[in-house]
Coordinates of C-alpha atoms in Angstrom, one line a residue:
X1 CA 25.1 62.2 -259.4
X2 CA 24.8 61.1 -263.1
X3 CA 26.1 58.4 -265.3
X4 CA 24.4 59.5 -268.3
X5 CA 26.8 58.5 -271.2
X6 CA 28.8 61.6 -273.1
X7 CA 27.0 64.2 -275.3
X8 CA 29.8 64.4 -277.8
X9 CA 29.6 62.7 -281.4
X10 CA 30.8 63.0 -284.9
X11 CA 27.8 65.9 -285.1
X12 CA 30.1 67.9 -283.1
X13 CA 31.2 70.8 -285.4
X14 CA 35.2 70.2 -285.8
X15 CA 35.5 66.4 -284.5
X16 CA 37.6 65.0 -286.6
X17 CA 38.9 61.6 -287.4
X18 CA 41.5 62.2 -284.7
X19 CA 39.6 63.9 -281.8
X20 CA 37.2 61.4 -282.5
X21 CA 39.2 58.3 -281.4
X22 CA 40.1 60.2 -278.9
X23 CA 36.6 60.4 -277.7
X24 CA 36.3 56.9 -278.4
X25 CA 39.2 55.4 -276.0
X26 CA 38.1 57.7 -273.2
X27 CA 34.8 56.1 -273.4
X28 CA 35.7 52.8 -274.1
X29 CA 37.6 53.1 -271.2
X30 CA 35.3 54.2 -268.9
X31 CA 38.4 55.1 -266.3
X32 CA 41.2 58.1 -266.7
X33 CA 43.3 57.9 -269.2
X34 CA 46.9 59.4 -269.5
X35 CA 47.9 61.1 -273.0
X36 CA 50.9 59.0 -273.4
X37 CA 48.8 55.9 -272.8
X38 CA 46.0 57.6 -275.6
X39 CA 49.2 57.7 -277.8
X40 CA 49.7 53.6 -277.2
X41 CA 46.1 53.0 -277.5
X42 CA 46.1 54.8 -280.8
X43 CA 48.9 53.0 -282.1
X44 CA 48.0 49.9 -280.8
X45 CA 44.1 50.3 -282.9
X46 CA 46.1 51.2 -286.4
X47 CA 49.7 50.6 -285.9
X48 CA 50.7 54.2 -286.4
X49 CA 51.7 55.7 -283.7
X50 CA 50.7 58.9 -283.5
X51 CA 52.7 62.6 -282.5
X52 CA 52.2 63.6 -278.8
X53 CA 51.3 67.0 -280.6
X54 CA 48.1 66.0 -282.6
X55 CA 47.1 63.8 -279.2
X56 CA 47.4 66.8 -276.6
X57 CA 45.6 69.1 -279.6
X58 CA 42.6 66.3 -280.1
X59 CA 42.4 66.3 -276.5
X60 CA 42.7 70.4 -275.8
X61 CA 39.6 70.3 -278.3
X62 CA 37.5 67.6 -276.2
X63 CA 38.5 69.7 -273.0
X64 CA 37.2 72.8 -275.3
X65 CA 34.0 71.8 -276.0
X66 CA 32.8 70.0 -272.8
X67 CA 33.1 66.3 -274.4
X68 CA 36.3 65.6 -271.3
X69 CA 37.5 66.4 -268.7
X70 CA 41.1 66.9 -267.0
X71 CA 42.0 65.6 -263.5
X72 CA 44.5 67.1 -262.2
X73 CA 45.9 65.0 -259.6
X74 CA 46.2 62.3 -261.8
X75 CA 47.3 64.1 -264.9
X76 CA 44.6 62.4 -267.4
X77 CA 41.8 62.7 -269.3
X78 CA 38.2 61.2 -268.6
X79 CA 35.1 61.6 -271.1
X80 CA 32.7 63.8 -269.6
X81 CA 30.1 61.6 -267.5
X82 CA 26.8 63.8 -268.2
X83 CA 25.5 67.2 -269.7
X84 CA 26.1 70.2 -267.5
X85 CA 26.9 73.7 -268.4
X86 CA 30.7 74.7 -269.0
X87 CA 30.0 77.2 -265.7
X88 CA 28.6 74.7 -263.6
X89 CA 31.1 73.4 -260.6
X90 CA 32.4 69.5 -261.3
X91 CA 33.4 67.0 -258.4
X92 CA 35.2 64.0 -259.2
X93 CA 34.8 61.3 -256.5
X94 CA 38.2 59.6 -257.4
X95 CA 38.8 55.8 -255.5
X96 CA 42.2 55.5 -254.5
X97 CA 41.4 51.2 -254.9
X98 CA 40.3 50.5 -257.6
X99 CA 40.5 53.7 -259.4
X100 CA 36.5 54.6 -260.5
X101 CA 35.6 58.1 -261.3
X102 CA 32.5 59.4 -261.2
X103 CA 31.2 62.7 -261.6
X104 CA 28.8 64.9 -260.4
X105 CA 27.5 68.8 -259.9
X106 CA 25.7 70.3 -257.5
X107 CA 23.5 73.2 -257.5
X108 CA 24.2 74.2 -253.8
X109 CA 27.7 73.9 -254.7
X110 CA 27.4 76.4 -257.9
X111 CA 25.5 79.0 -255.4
X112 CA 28.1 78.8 -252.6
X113 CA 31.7 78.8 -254.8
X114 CA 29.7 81.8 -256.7
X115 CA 29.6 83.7 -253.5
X116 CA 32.7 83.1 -252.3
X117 CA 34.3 84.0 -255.6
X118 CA 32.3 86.9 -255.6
X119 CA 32.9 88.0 -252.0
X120 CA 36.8 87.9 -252.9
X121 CA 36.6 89.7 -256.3
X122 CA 37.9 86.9 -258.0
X123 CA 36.9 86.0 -261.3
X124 CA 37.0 81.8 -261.6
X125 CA 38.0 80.5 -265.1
X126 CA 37.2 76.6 -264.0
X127 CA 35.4 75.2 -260.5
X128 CA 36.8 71.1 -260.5
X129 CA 37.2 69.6 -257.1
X130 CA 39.1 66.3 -256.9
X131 CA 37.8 64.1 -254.0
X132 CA 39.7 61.2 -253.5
X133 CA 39.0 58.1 -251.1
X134 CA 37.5 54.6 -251.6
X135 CA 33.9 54.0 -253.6
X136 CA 30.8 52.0 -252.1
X137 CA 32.3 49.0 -253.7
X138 CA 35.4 48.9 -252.5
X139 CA 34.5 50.0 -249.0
X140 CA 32.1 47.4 -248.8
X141 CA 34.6 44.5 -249.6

């Protein structure tokens, strides 16, 4: 499992002004983070508040190019935790407590969903698995 901090900056062809504030409070954050709640924190940094439009399209972009991620079950956004390739399988270990994500890949995990998808003919656009339960921390206490 990695922590490493995100691989996205201003060098990323197209980040602009917006995206990259978007970028920004998903880091800074450092927990998921709703769009509706990115709109508030973007108003709340320069008092404009801005369209739910150009904050879904800031965040499609950082979903495009690897920078975050989507959880499903929790419908937000969280900055991508470490480099891996947009093919690669990606488990969030998601604590119901306190609300941590973390992120990792596995290489077993890439080899087995591959042959399963395989085996059935199917042809998988994303491979995200959502675990939810409690993290060492809050197990421990």
């Amino acid at each position: 499992m990695s922590t490493h901090p995100p691989h996205a900056t201003a060098k990323t062809p197209g980040m602009t002004p917006a995206r990259q504030r978007a970028l920004d409070i998903l880091t800074q954050a450092g927990r998921p983070v709703g769009a509706y709640e990115m709109i508030d924190l973007m108003a709340d940094a320069d008092g404009k508040r801005p369209a739910p439009v150009s904050v879904y399209r800031a965040l499609a972009f950082l979903l495009d190019h690897g920078l975050a991620h989507r959880l499903e079950s929790r419908n937000a956004f969280v900055v991508c935790g470490h480099s891996h390739g947009a093919e690669e399988p990606v488990v969030f270990l998601i604590c119901e407590q306190c609300g941590e994500v973390k992120e990792a890949t596995s290489a077993g995990l890439a080899r087995e969903l591959a042959a399963l998808t395989a085996e059935a003919g199917f042809n998988a656009r994303t491979r995200v698995v959502e675990i939810a339960g409690r993290c060492a921390r809050c197990a421990g206490a």
